[in-house]
Amino acid sequence: MTVLPALTEPRVSGSRRSAGSAWVVLSLSVVALIGYAFAVPDTQSILFAVVAVACVASLMMAPRFNRPNTRLPWRLLAVTAVLFLVGAVLRASLADAAGHLTSLWPDAFTLGGYACIGSALVMFLRHRRGHGDAGSRSDAVVVGVGAILLAWSFLVVPTLGADGAGTALRVVSSLYPPIDALLLFVVAQIAFTDVSRAPAFWLLLLCMVAIFTGDIAYAVDIARIAHPPIMLRDGPFLIAYGAMAATALHPSMVVLTVPQPARVRALVRGRLVTVAAAVVAPVLVILVNPPGAGLRDRVVLAVGISLLFGAVLQRSVRAVNQHAKSEAFLAVQATHDALTGLPNRTKLSERTAADLHDARGSGHAVGVFFIDIDRFKVLNDTWGHGAGDELLVAVGTRLRAVVRDDDCVARAGGDEFAIVCRIQQATEEPTAIADRLFSAFADPFRLSVGDMVLTPSIGIAVAEGDAGYTAERLIRDADIAMYRAKDAGRNRWSLFTTAMHDAVAERLSIEQDLRRAMEAGTISLHYQPIVELAHENLGGFEALARMEIDGRRVPPDVFIPVAEETGLILPLGRWVLREAVRQLGLWRNQYSDLHPDLYMSVNVSARQLRDPELIPMVRAEIAKHGVPPHALRLEITESVLMDDAEAAMLVLQQLRDIGVHLYVDDFGTGYSSLGYLKRFPVSTVKIDRSFVSGLGADTDDQEIVRAVVAMAQALSLTVVAEGVETLVQRDCLRAMGCTSAQGWHYGKPLPAAEAVAAFIAPTPEERAKSPILARQLAGGKRTA
Ligand code: C2E
Ligand code: CA
Ligand code: CA
């Protein structure tokens, strides 16, 4: 078995080792401390040495199994432990009978240890900080300087003044408190970097606090302020050793060298209290213990307090600056697009409104040009968003270059840009400006994925200053005109006219009508027969939606596109599918003797294929009405298959798995690609009415239909011809080998009851009305 090394994720919780050993070592040091209290001096030394050696061993081994991302600081800690131990041993062995020390050697080792531990702490800090929280440094300065001031007045001054020891020794001893203060400065920063406060962090803190305590006890002793018992002087170092070892052993030690996320956080209460205490404490000290007359004391205190306030000031200044900066940033962000740096839609409206205002009574007009990049989606889907972004930036730059400096180029969203400018009506044609905008697209765009030629569709709306236009209306008009340019075949401009507005208004009113009709239940289905050409038996029906509102009939060519644009096609399509399957179940049941294999064809639009409810619904409905899956046929237009091939493929495959048959509707009007007929699990092609109508007259159409039938046969697909209106067309199709036909020749779409009477079980009256119908559709059984 191979264990993959964690490459990116720091192993914090997933460590193979437990935290147990860390707690064992820490507990051992506590036990040693208790033992220390009762032992004789010789045994004390042995205890001390054992704990120290255990600590060094832990520090050497732990990084091997905890695998932090760097081992250097841990090696430095190991060296620290060794140097401290050597210092302690020397101190014990070089002291005279009275316990006094004259040699500087022990201090040399101990100070070396401080240098090492200091370096290790700085390394932790560096690794943790990442892109840091700058405030943490000022806060740490505050705490550090505060500590130095306290150490100065309470420890350094008395030490230097103490008699008995040699001068060199006194100076060296007085070094410890400031060194501790420096270490405290680093520890404070580690604590203030936004910490995931892992156990290793607390253990490290415990170690440092223990060292500080021990040092203070020693300093107090040397300064002759008091004589703390040996337990207070050596004990803390035992705990420090234990805690240092535990820090390294604890699996969470890895977080100490992992960059912490640079979160912007408000001042945490603990941090606030610490910083405040560090500022206030020295002031209190001066109050309680006014500086001696000595100049040196005053200078130290003055410098310290200045530093303190400097750090606090720096922090506040930074906070204020940051606030101002983020406000400015937010202001720009609210009105500008992050990708292109251009003004966004909000700014576009503001600018248009301002220009309209300025244009009042000035004789010039305001023009808005809405630009959409043709087939941007294809580029994005084919080459990825990176390429799309590159293009948008390039388009923004080029548009800026072809307009006047005081024109506003904005990104209106997605792949849409808009330009607002003044138009001197006497001399300038808006279409000339549009031509300049086109020139921005003349050269291919050099993208990292290659050179791309792209075209825009441009919508133009112009308003005179006095026409009472609002910015919103002008922008909307330009948008409408842009869509018109797209509909007209892209790569062109279109100038807004009120007729366009009427079209939009009509679309809106259709939407309203559709909603009302759906609520009122005045949508219904009509059924048009599909006939098997070989014997002219009824094969099945296509269900076609009908809408009636206020006594008017709205044709599906009008309301279906609106339903698709608005998403209303989802509820509508679900209803159509349910109703059609229900009707089919009923008919199959009732007329099983006449039409045992009756099927129903239902139109399904693109949106519906993306409806997660489609598959479960199809399953449920056919089960509910006892319809065998193959009796349900779903018609999908060519364009749906092409536009979102991957997604469509998945859904179609699932439908095919249920057993439902899939038809390609309106074949020949779109891509007419052989490739996807082969790729998609379709069973049938429906040749579009426009080709069928030319049969017998237009030889081109004849050849196209012949080719489609031949191709379908080669792929073992069946063919339904749509819009068969004449006998000539029928004969043509039959001769070519077309499977089925649908059209007015056989019958128009009718409501259910009429469809039964006319096609399923023709009544004698119906037969009398239409002899062809009766003979052709009722199949062999009822024809005498
Ligand atoms: P389609 O799917 O191509 O439907 C066939 C259309 O041709 C129907 O128009 C039908 O009435 C018409 N038609 C049939 N035979 C003849 C003929 O011999 N001559 C002529 N000139 N026309 C014939 P309809 O019912 O107006 O439907 C129009 C379109 O609306 C349908 O075209 C279909 O795309 C859509 N549609 C209708 N109902 C639904 C539905 O429930 N869901 C969806 N998604 N679309 C529907
Ligand atoms: Ca259809
Ligand atoms: Ca069709």
PDB file of N, CA, C and O in Angstrom, residues 514-547:
ATOM      1  N   LEU A 514     -51.027  34.463 -21.897  1.00  0.00           N
ATOM      2  CA  LEU A 514     -50.656  33.068 -21.669  1.00  0.00           C
ATOM      3  C   LEU A 514     -50.814  32.709 -20.199  1.00  0.00           C
ATOM      4  O   LEU A 514     -51.377  31.673 -19.847  1.00  0.00           O
ATOM      5  N   ARG A 515     -50.327  33.593 -19.334  1.00  0.00           N
ATOM      6  CA  ARG A 515     -50.472  33.332 -17.899  1.00  0.00           C
ATOM      7  C   ARG A 515     -51.942  33.192 -17.522  1.00  0.00           C
ATOM      8  O   ARG A 515     -52.327  32.295 -16.771  1.00  0.00           O
ATOM      9  N   ARG A 516     -52.748  34.103 -18.059  1.00  0.00           N
ATOM     10  CA  ARG A 516     -54.176  34.065 -17.722  1.00  0.00           C
ATOM     11  C   ARG A 516     -54.822  32.787 -18.252  1.00  0.00           C
ATOM     12  O   ARG A 516     -55.585  32.132 -17.549  1.00  0.00           O
ATOM     13  N   ALA A 517     -54.459  32.421 -19.480  1.00  0.00           N
ATOM     14  CA  ALA A 517     -55.055  31.221 -20.078  1.00  0.00           C
ATOM     15  C   ALA A 517     -54.670  29.977 -19.284  1.00  0.00           C
ATOM     16  O   ALA A 517     -55.478  29.076 -19.077  1.00  0.00           O
ATOM     17  N   MET A 518     -53.410  29.960 -18.807  1.00  0.00           N
ATOM     18  CA  MET A 518     -52.971  28.801 -18.039  1.00  0.00           C
ATOM     19  C   MET A 518     -53.735  28.720 -16.725  1.00  0.00           C
ATOM     20  O   MET A 518     -54.094  27.639 -16.267  1.00  0.00           O
ATOM     21  N   GLU A 519     -53.963  29.887 -16.125  1.00  0.00           N
ATOM     22  CA  GLU A 519     -54.711  29.888 -14.869  1.00  0.00           C
ATOM     23  C   GLU A 519     -56.166  29.495 -15.107  1.00  0.00           C
ATOM     24  O   GLU A 519     -56.747  28.733 -14.343  1.00  0.00           O
ATOM     25  N   ALA A 520     -56.750  30.039 -16.180  1.00  0.00           N
ATOM     26  CA  ALA A 520     -58.167  29.792 -16.452  1.00  0.00           C
ATOM     27  C   ALA A 520     -58.399  28.420 -17.069  1.00  0.00           C
ATOM     28  O   ALA A 520     -59.537  27.986 -17.218  1.00  0.00           O
ATOM     29  N   GLY A 521     -57.308  27.740 -17.430  1.00  0.00           N
ATOM     30  CA  GLY A 521     -57.465  26.413 -18.028  1.00  0.00           C
ATOM     31  C   GLY A 521     -58.035  26.466 -19.433  1.00  0.00           C
ATOM     32  O   GLY A 521     -58.727  25.547 -19.864  1.00  0.00           O
ATOM     33  N   THR A 522     -57.743  27.528 -20.157  1.00  0.00           N
ATOM     34  CA  THR A 522     -58.260  27.602 -21.530  1.00  0.00           C
ATOM     35  C   THR A 522     -57.189  27.230 -22.546  1.00  0.00           C
ATOM     36  O   THR A 522     -57.224  27.649 -23.691  1.00  0.00           O
ATOM     37  N   ILE A 523     -56.226  26.433 -22.099  1.00  0.00           N
ATOM     38  CA  ILE A 523     -55.274  25.825 -23.022  1.00  0.00           C
ATOM     39  C   ILE A 523     -55.808  24.416 -23.247  1.00  0.00           C
ATOM     40  O   ILE A 523     -56.238  23.757 -22.299  1.00  0.00           O
ATOM     41  N   SER A 524     -55.791  23.981 -24.483  1.00  0.00           N
ATOM     42  CA  SER A 524     -56.296  22.620 -24.721  1.00  0.00           C
ATOM     43  C   SER A 524     -55.391  21.928 -25.727  1.00  0.00           C
ATOM     44  O   SER A 524     -54.457  22.548 -26.251  1.00  0.00           O
ATOM     45  N   LEU A 525     -55.673  20.672 -25.995  1.00  0.00           N
ATOM     46  CA  LEU A 525     -54.878  19.952 -26.986  1.00  0.00           C
ATOM     47  C   LEU A 525     -55.759  19.567 -28.166  1.00  0.00           C
ATOM     48  O   LEU A 525     -56.909  19.174 -27.986  1.00  0.00           O
ATOM     49  N   HIS A 526     -55.197  19.704 -29.348  1.00  0.00           N
ATOM     50  CA  HIS A 526     -55.828  19.163 -30.544  1.00  0.00           C
ATOM     51  C   HIS A 526     -54.944  18.026 -31.038  1.00  0.00           C
ATOM     52  O   HIS A 526     -53.753  18.005 -30.779  1.00  0.00           O
ATOM     53  N   TYR A 527     -55.601  17.090 -31.757  1.00  0.00           N
ATOM     54  CA  TYR A 527     -54.865  15.898 -32.165  1.00  0.00           C
ATOM     55  C   TYR A 527     -54.930  15.757 -33.673  1.00  0.00           C
ATOM     56  O   TYR A 527     -56.008  15.785 -34.266  1.00  0.00           O
ATOM     57  N   GLN A 528     -53.722  15.660 -34.290  1.00  0.00           N
ATOM     58  CA  GLN A 528     -53.673  15.506 -35.744  1.00  0.00           C
ATOM     59  C   GLN A 528     -53.191  14.094 -36.080  1.00  0.00           C
ATOM     60  O   GLN A 528     -52.190  13.641 -35.512  1.00  0.00           O
ATOM     61  N   PRO A 529     -53.917  13.413 -36.958  1.00  0.00           N
ATOM     62  CA  PRO A 529     -53.556  12.020 -37.247  1.00  0.00           C
ATOM     63  C   PRO A 529     -52.235  11.903 -38.007  1.00  0.00           C
ATOM     64  O   PRO A 529     -51.890  12.764 -38.817  1.00  0.00           O
ATOM     65  N   ILE A 530     -51.534  10.840 -37.738  1.00  0.00           N
ATOM     66  CA  ILE A 530     -50.324  10.466 -38.502  1.00  0.00           C
ATOM     67  C   ILE A 530     -50.646   9.093 -39.106  1.00  0.00           C
ATOM     68  O   ILE A 530     -51.092   8.181 -38.402  1.00  0.00           O
ATOM     69  N   VAL A 531     -50.443   9.002 -40.404  1.00  0.00           N
ATOM     70  CA  VAL A 531     -50.920   7.830 -41.136  1.00  0.00           C
ATOM     71  C   VAL A 531     -49.740   7.017 -41.666  1.00  0.00           C
ATOM     72  O   VAL A 531     -48.746   7.578 -42.128  1.00  0.00           O
ATOM     73  N   GLU A 532     -49.871   5.682 -41.597  1.00  0.00           N
ATOM     74  CA  GLU A 532     -48.834   4.817 -42.178  1.00  0.00           C
ATOM     75  C   GLU A 532     -49.052   4.825 -43.691  1.00  0.00           C
ATOM     76  O   GLU A 532     -50.131   4.482 -44.167  1.00  0.00           O
ATOM     77  N   LEU A 533     -48.043   5.196 -44.448  1.00  0.00           N
ATOM     78  CA  LEU A 533     -48.236   5.378 -45.884  1.00  0.00           C
ATOM     79  C   LEU A 533     -48.513   4.070 -46.630  1.00  0.00           C
ATOM     80  O   LEU A 533     -49.243   4.048 -47.620  1.00  0.00           O
ATOM     81  N   ALA A 534     -47.963   2.981 -46.150  1.00  0.00           N
ATOM     82  CA  ALA A 534     -48.087   1.725 -46.888  1.00  0.00           C
ATOM     83  C   ALA A 534     -49.549   1.330 -47.083  1.00  0.00           C
ATOM     84  O   ALA A 534     -49.986   1.061 -48.212  1.00  0.00           O
ATOM     85  N   HIS A 535     -50.334   1.336 -45.981  1.00  0.00           N
ATOM     86  CA  HIS A 535     -51.740   0.926 -46.107  1.00  0.00           C
ATOM     87  C   HIS A 535     -52.693   2.040 -45.769  1.00  0.00           C
ATOM     88  O   HIS A 535     -53.896   1.849 -45.749  1.00  0.00           O
ATOM     89  N   GLU A 536     -52.144   3.178 -45.428  1.00  0.00           N
ATOM     90  CA  GLU A 536     -52.925   4.336 -45.004  1.00  0.00           C
ATOM     91  C   GLU A 536     -53.796   4.036 -43.787  1.00  0.00           C
ATOM     92  O   GLU A 536     -54.938   4.472 -43.697  1.00  0.00           O
ATOM     93  N   ASN A 537     -53.222   3.279 -42.875  1.00  0.00           N
ATOM     94  CA  ASN A 537     -53.885   3.072 -41.591  1.00  0.00           C
ATOM     95  C   ASN A 537     -53.512   4.202 -40.655  1.00  0.00           C
ATOM     96  O   ASN A 537     -52.429   4.782 -40.778  1.00  0.00           O
ATOM     97  N   LEU A 538     -54.386   4.436 -39.692  1.00  0.00           N
ATOM     98  CA  LEU A 538     -54.057   5.418 -38.660  1.00  0.00           C
ATOM     99  C   LEU A 538     -52.944   4.838 -37.794  1.00  0.00           C
ATOM    100  O   LEU A 538     -53.065   3.722 -37.275  1.00  0.00           O
ATOM    101  N   GLY A 539     -51.843   5.592 -37.659  1.00  0.00           N
ATOM    102  CA  GLY A 539     -50.757   5.134 -36.792  1.00  0.00           C
ATOM    103  C   GLY A 539     -50.887   5.739 -35.411  1.00  0.00           C
ATOM    104  O   GLY A 539     -50.867   5.063 -34.396  1.00  0.00           O
ATOM    105  N   GLY A 540     -51.039   7.049 -35.375  1.00  0.00           N
ATOM    106  CA  GLY A 540     -51.143   7.734 -34.081  1.00  0.00           C
ATOM    107  C   GLY A 540     -51.510   9.181 -34.300  1.00  0.00           C
ATOM    108  O   GLY A 540     -52.001   9.563 -35.367  1.00  0.00           O
ATOM    109  N   PHE A 541     -51.236  10.002 -33.256  1.00  0.00           N
ATOM    110  CA  PHE A 541     -51.584  11.419 -33.334  1.00  0.00           C
ATOM    111  C   PHE A 541     -50.410  12.271 -32.860  1.00  0.00           C
ATOM    112  O   PHE A 541     -49.606  11.821 -32.043  1.00  0.00           O
ATOM    113  N   GLU A 542     -50.370  13.500 -33.367  1.00  0.00           N
ATOM    114  CA  GLU A 542     -49.480  14.482 -32.744  1.00  0.00           C
ATOM    115  C   GLU A 542     -50.368  15.401 -31.914  1.00  0.00           C
ATOM    116  O   GLU A 542     -51.385  15.909 -32.406  1.00  0.00           O
ATOM    117  N   ALA A 543     -49.985  15.598 -30.658  1.00  0.00           N
ATOM    118  CA  ALA A 543     -50.747  16.487 -29.784  1.00  0.00           C
ATOM    119  C   ALA A 543     -50.244  17.907 -29.994  1.00  0.00           C
ATOM    120  O   ALA A 543     -49.036  18.153 -29.907  1.00  0.00           O
ATOM    121  N   LEU A 544     -51.153  18.844 -30.279  1.00  0.00           N
ATOM    122  CA  LEU A 544     -50.745  20.230 -30.529  1.00  0.00           C
ATOM    123  C   LEU A 544     -51.515  21.165 -29.597  1.00  0.00           C
ATOM    124  O   LEU A 544     -52.730  21.045 -29.461  1.00  0.00           O
ATOM    125  N   ALA A 545     -50.780  22.061 -28.962  1.00  0.00           N
ATOM    126  CA  ALA A 545     -51.399  22.925 -27.961  1.00  0.00           C
ATOM    127  C   ALA A 545     -52.217  24.024 -28.628  1.00  0.00           C
ATOM    128  O   ALA A 545     -51.836  24.567 -29.665  1.00  0.00           O
ATOM    129  N   ARG A 546     -53.332  24.345 -28.018  1.00  0.00           N
ATOM    130  CA  ARG A 546     -54.187  25.440 -28.484  1.00  0.00           C
ATOM    131  C   ARG A 546     -54.493  26.354 -27.314  1.00  0.00           C
ATOM    132  O   ARG A 546     -54.678  25.894 -26.196  1.00  0.00           O
ATOM    133  N   MET A 547     -54.540  27.643 -27.607  1.00  0.00           N
ATOM    134  CA  MET A 547     -54.798  28.592 -26.527  1.00  0.00           C
ATOM    135  C   MET A 547     -55.936  29.524 -26.915  1.00  0.00           C
ATOM    136  O   MET A 547     -56.001  30.010 -28.039  1.00  0.00           O
TER     137      MET A 547
END
